mmCIF file of C-alpha atoms and ligand atoms in Angstrom:
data_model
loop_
_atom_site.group_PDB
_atom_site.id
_atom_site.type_symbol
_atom_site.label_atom_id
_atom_site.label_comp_id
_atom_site.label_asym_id
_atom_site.label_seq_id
_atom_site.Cartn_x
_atom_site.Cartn_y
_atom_site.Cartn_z
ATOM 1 C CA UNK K 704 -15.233 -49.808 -2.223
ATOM 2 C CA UNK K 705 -11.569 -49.200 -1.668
ATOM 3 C CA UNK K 706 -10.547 -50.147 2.458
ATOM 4 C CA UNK K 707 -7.746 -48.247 3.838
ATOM 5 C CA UNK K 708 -6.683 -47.919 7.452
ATOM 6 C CA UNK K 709 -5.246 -43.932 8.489
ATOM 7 C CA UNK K 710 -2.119 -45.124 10.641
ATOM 8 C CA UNK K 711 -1.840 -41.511 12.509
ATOM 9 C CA UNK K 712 -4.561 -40.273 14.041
ATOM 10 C CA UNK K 713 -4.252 -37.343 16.422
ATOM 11 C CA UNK K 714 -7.714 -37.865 18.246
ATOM 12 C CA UNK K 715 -6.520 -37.645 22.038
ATOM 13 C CA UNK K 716 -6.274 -34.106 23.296
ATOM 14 C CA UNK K 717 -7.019 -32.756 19.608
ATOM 15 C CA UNK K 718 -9.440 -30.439 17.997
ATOM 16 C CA UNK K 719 -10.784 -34.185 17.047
ATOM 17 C CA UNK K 720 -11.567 -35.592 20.684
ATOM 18 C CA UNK K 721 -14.744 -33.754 20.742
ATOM 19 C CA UNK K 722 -15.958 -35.971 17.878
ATOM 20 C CA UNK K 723 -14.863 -38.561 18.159
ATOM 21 C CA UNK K 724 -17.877 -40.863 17.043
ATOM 22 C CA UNK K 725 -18.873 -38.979 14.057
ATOM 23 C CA UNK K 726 -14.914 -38.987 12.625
ATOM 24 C CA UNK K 727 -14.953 -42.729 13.063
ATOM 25 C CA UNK K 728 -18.316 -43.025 11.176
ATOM 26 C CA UNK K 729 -17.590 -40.550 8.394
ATOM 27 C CA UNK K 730 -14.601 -42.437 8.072
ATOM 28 C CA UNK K 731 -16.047 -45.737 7.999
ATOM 29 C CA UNK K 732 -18.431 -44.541 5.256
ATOM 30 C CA UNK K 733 -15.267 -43.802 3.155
ATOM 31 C CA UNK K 734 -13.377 -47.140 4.007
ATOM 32 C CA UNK K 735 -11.139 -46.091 6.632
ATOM 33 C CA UNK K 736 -11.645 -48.428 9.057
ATOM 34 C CA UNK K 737 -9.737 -48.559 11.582
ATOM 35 C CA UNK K 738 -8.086 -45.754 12.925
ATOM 36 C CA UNK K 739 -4.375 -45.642 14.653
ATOM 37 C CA UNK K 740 -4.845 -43.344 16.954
ATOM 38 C CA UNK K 741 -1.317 -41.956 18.274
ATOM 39 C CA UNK K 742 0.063 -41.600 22.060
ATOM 40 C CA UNK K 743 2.424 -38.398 22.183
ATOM 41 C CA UNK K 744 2.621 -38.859 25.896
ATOM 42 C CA UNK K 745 1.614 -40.894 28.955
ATOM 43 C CA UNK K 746 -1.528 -39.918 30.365
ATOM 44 C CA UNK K 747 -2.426 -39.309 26.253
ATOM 45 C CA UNK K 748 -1.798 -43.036 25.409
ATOM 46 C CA UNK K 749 -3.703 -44.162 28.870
ATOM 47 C CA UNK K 750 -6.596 -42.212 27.207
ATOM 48 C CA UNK K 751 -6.200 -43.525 23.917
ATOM 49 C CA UNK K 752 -6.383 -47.123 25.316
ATOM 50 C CA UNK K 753 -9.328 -46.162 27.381
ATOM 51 C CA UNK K 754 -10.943 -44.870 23.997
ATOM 52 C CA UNK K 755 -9.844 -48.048 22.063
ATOM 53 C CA UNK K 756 -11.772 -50.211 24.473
ATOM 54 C CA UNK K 757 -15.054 -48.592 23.574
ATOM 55 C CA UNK K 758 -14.517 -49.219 19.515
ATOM 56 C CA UNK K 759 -13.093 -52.544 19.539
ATOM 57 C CA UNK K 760 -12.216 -52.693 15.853
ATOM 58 C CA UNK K 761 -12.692 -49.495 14.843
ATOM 59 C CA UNK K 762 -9.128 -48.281 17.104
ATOM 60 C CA UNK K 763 -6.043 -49.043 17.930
ATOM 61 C CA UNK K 764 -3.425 -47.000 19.398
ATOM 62 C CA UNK K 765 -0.097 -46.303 20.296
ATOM 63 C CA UNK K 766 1.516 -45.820 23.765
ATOM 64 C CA UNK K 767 4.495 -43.722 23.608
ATOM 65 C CA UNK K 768 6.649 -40.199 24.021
ATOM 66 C CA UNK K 769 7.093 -37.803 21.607
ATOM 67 C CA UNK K 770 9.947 -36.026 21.064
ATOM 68 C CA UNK K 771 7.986 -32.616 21.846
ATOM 69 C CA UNK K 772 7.235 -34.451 25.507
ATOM 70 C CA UNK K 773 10.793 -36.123 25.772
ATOM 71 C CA UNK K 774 11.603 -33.533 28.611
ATOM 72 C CA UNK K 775 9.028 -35.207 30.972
ATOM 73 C CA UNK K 776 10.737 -39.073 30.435
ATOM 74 C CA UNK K 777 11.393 -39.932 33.969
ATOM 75 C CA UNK K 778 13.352 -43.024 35.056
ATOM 76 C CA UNK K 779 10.179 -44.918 35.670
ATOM 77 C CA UNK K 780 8.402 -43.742 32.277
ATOM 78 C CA UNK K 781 9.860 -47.026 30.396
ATOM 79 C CA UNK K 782 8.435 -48.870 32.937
ATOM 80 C CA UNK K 783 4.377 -47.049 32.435
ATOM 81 C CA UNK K 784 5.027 -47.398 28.445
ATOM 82 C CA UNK K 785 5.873 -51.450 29.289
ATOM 83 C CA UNK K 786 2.506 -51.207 31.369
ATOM 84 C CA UNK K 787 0.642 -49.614 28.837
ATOM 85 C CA UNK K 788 1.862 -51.915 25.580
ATOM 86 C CA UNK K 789 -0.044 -54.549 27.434
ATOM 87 C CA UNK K 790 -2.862 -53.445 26.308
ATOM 88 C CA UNK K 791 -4.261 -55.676 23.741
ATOM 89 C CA UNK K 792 -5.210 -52.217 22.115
ATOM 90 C CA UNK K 793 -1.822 -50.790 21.872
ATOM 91 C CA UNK K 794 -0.300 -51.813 18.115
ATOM 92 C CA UNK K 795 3.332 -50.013 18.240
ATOM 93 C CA UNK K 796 5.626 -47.837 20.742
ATOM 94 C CA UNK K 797 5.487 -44.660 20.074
ATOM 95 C CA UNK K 798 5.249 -42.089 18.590
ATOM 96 C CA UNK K 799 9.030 -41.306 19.069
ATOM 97 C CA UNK K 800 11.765 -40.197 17.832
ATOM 98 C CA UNK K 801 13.690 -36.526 17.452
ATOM 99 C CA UNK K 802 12.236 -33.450 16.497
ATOM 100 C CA UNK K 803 15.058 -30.545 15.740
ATOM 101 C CA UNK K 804 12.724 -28.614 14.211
ATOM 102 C CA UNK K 805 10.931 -26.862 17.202
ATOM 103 C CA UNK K 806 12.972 -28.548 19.978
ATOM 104 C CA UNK K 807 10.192 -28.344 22.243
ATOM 105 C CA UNK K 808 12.406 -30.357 24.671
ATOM 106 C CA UNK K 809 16.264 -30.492 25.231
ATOM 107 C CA UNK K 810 17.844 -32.545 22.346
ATOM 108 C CA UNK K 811 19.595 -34.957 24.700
ATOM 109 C CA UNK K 812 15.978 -35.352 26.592
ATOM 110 C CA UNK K 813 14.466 -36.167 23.216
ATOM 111 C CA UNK K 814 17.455 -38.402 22.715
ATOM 112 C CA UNK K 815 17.364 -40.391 25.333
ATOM 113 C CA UNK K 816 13.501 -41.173 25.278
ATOM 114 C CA UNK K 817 14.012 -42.123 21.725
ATOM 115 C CA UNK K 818 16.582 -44.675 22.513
ATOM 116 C CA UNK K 819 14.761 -46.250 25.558
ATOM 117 C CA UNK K 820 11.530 -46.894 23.752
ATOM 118 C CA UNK K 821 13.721 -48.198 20.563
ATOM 119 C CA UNK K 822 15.221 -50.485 23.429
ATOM 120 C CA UNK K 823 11.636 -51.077 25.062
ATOM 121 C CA UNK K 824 10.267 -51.890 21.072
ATOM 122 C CA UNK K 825 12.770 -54.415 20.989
ATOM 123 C CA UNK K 826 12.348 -55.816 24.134
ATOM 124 C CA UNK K 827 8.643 -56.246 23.516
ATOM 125 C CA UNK K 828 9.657 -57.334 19.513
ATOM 126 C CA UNK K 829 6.568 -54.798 18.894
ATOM 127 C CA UNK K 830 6.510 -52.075 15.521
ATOM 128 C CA UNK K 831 7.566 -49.132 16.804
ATOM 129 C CA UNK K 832 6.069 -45.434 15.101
ATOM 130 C CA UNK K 833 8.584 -42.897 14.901
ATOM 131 C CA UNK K 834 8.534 -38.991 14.244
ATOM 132 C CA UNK K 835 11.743 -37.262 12.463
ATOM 133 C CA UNK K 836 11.959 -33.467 11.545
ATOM 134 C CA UNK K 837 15.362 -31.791 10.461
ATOM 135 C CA UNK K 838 17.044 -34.447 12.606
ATOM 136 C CA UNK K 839 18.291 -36.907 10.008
ATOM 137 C CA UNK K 840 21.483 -37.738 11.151
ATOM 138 C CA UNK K 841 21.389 -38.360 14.644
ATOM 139 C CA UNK K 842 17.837 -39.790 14.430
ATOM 140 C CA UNK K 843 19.627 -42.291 11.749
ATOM 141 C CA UNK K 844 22.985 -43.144 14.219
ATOM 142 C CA UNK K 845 20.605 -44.177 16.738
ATOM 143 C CA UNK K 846 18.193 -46.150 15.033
ATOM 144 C CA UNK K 847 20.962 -48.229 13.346
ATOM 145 C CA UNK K 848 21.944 -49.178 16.587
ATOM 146 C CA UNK K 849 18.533 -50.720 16.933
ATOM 147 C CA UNK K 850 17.213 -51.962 13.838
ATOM 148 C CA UNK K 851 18.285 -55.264 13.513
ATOM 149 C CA UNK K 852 16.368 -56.190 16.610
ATOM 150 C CA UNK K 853 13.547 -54.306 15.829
ATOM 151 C CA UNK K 854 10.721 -56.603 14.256
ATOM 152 C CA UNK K 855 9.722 -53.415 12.538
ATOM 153 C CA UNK K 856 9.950 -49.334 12.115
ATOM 154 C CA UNK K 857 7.686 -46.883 10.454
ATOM 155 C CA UNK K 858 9.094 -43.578 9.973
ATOM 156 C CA UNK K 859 5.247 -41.482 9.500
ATOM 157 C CA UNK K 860 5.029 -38.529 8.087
ATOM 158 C CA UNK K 861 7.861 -38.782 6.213
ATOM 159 C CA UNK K 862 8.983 -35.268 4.070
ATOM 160 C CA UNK K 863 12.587 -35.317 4.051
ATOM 161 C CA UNK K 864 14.945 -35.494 0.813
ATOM 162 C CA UNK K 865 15.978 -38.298 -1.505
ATOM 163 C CA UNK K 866 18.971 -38.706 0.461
ATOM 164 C CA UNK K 867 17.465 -39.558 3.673
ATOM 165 C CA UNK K 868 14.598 -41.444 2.076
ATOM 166 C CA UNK K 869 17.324 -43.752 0.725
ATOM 167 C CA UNK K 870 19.385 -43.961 4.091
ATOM 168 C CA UNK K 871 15.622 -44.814 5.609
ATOM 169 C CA UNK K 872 14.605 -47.389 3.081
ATOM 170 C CA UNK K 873 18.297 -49.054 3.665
ATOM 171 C CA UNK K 874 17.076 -49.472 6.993
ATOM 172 C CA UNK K 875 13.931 -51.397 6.358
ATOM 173 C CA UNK K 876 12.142 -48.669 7.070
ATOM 174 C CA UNK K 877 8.337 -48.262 6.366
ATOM 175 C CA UNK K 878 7.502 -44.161 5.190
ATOM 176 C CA UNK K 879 4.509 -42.616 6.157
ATOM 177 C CA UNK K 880 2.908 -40.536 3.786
ATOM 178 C CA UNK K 881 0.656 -37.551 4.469
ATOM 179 C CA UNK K 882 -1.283 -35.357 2.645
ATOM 180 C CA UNK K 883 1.888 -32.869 2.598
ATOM 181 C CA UNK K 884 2.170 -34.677 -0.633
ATOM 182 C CA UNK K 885 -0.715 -32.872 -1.801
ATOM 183 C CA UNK K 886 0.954 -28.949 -1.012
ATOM 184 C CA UNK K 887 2.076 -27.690 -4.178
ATOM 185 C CA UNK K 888 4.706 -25.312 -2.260
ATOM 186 C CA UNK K 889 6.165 -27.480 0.453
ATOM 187 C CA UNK K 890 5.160 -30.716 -0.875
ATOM 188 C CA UNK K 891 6.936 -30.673 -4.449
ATOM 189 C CA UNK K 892 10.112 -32.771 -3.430
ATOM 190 C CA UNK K 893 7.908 -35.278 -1.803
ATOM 191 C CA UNK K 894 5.481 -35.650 -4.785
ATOM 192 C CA UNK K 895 9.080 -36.535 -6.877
ATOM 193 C CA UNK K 896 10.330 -39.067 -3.979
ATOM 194 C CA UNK K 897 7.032 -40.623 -3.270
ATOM 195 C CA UNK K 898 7.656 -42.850 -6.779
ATOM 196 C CA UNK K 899 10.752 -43.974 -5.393
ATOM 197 C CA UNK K 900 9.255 -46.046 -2.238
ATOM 198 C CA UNK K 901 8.746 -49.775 -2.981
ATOM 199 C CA UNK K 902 5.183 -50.780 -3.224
ATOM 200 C CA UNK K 903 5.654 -53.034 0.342
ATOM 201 C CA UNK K 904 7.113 -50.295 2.078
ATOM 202 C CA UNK K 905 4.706 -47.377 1.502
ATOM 203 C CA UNK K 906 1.494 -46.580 3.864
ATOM 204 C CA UNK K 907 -0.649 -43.496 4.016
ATOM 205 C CA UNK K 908 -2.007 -41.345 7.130
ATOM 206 C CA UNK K 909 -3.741 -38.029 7.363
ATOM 207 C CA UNK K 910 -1.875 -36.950 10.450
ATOM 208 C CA UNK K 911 -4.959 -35.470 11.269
ATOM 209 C CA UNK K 912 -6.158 -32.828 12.640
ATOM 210 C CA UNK K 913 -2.990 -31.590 11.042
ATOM 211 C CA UNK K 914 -1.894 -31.040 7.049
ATOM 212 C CA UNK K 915 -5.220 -31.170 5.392
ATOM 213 C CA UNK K 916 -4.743 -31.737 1.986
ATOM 214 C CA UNK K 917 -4.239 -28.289 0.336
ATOM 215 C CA UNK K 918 -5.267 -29.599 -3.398
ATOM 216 C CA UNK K 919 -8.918 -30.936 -2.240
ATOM 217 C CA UNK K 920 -11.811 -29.428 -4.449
ATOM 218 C CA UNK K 921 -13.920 -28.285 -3.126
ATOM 219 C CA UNK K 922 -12.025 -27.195 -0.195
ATOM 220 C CA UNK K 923 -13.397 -28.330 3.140
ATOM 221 C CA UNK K 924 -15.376 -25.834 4.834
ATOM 222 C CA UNK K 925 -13.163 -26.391 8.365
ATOM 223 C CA UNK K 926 -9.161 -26.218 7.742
ATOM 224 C CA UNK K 927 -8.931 -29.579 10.207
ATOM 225 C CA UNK K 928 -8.226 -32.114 8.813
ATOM 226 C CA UNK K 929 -10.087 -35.760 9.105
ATOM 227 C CA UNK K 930 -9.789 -39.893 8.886
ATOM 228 C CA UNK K 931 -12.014 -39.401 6.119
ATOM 229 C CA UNK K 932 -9.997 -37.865 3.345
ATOM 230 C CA UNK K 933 -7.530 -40.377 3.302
ATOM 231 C CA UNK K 934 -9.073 -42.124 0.018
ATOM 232 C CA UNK K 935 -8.576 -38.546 -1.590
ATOM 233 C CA UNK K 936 -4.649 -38.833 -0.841
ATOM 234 C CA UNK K 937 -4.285 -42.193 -1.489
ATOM 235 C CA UNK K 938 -5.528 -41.624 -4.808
ATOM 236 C CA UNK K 939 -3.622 -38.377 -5.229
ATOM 237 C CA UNK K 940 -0.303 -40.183 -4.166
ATOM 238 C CA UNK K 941 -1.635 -43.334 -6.846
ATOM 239 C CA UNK K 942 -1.589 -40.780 -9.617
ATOM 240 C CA UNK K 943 1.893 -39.815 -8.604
ATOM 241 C CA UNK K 944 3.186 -43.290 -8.678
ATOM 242 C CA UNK K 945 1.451 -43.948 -11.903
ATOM 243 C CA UNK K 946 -0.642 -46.612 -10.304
ATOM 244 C CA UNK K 947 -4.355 -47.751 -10.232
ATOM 245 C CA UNK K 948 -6.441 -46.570 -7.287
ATOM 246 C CA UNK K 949 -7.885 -49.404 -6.031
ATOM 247 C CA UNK K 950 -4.325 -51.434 -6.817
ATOM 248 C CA UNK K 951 -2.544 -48.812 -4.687
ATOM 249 C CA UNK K 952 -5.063 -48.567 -2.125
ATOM 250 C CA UNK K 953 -5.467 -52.743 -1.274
ATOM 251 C CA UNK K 954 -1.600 -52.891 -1.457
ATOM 252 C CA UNK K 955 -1.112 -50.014 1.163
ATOM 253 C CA UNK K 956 -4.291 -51.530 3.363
ATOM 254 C CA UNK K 957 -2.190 -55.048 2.946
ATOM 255 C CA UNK K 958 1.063 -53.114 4.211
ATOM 256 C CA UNK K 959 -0.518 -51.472 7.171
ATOM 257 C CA UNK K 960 -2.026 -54.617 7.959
ATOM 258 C CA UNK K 961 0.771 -56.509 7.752
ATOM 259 C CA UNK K 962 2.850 -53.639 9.433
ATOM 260 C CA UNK K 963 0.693 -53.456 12.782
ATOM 261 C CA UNK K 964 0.051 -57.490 13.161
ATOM 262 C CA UNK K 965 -3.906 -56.856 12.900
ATOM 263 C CA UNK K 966 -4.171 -59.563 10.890
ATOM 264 C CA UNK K 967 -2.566 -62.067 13.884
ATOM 265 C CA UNK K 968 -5.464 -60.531 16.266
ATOM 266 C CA UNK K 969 -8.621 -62.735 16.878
ATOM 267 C CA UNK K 970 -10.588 -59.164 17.192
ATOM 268 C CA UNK K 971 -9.650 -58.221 13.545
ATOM 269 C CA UNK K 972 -10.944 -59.804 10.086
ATOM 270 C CA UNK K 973 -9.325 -58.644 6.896
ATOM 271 C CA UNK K 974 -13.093 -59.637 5.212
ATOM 272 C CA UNK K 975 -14.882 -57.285 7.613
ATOM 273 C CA UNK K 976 -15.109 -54.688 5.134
ATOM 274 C CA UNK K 977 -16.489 -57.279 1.978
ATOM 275 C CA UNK K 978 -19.766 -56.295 2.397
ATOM 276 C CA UNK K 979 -19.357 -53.032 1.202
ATOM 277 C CA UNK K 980 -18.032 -54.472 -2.292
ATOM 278 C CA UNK K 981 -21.270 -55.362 -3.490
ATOM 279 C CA UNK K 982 -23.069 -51.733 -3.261
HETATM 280 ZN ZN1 ZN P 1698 4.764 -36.912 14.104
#
């Protein structure tokens, strides 16, 4: 069996949180194993470290702001994500970054929190996990500032336009990919760019409880979406690319592996899931 790991994982404060230890097993039975499960604010990412500790293994998480919460960064909130990156459980900063798209919170808010957790990333030399929506061009200007002193920089969710893609993937940037991929409306232009990433640079994330996949058949009973049908658009997004399943799959697992340092943690074995192989 195929292993992957979902790298966004809304299960704090989500339609998920209720849940939470039958997602992580119906995941596991499908592979993914473990979850990244994202902070979008402070008191989120406490939670999410609080929920790490009790699956050692089977989460990590992120400590961050996103841009959507970027009008509650204070001048001491660099100083509680510092606190919180501590955690042995925390993997990246973030999510952050600039979200145009709803500006939920004051562009120069969202601005500002972006660039002191870019700073705070570097600072720390830990990945950071961004969020970018119809904010290409300032999100770019700032994080070029950054990036050379980054150690690395995942751009998730990633459904912007070949133009972008290219400006990101000058950068160094890992891209995200969701099951947006799978929306035969919306998700067209992505399905084209997706063949364009390079195979080291690529990972895969449900984003859930957000974007189910809208091509699954038969179509889930519940519109939220779940850890669990990641394999379905990994393989999707494999088709696209032209590539073998379980090729695509190990090289993505490698990549978010890699990506997130799990494989430098004394808690985490890349064999763990070998068992499996034999049934
Ligand atoms: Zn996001």
């Amino acid at each position: 069996m195929s292993k992957y790991i979902d790298i966004a994982v809304n299960l704090i404060g989500s339609a998920l949180e209720k849940n939470i230890d039958e997602i992580i097993q119906d995941a596991a039975a499908q592979g993914v194993s473990p979850l990244i499960v994202i902070g979008s604010e402070l008191d989120e990412s406490e939670q999410a470290i609080t929920c790490c500790q009790q699956y050692p293994q089977q989460l990590f998480c992120t400590a961050g702001v996103h841009p959507h919460h970027a009008s509650e960064w204070q001048a001491d909130s660099s100083e509680r994500v510092k606190r919180l990156a501590a955690f042995p459980q925390v993997v990246a900063i973030g999510e952050c970054g600039l979200d145009y798209n709803r500006d939920f919170s004051p562009r120069p808010m969202q601005r500002k929190a972006f660039e002191a957790q870019l700073a705070l990333a570097v600072e720390l030399q830990m990945p950071v996990l961004m969020h970018e929506r119809d904010a290409h061009e300032d999100f770019l200007a700032i994080l070029k500032e950054y990036r050379p002193a980054l150690p690395a920089a995942l751009l998730h969710c990633f459904t912007g336009n070949r133009q972008s893609m290219q400006a990101y993937l000058e950068l160094d940037l890992h891209l995200g990919i969701t099951g947006w991929v799978c929306d035969e409306r919306r998700g067209q232009e992505l399905a084209e760019l997706v063949t364009g990433i390079p195979d080291n640079r690529i990972l895969i994330e449900t984003d859930s409880p957000y974007l189910l996949p809208r091509s699954m058949r038969p179509k889930p009973k519940s519109s939220k979406n779940k850890p669990q049908y990641l394999p379905y658009i990994s393989a999707y997004i494999a088709d696209l690319r032209g590539q073998n399943h379980q090729e695509f799959a190990q090289r993505v697992y490698e990549n978010s592996v890699d990506f997130f340092g799990l494989n430098k943690r004394e808690d985490f074995s890349l064999e763990r899931g070998e068992p499996h192989e034999a049934s």
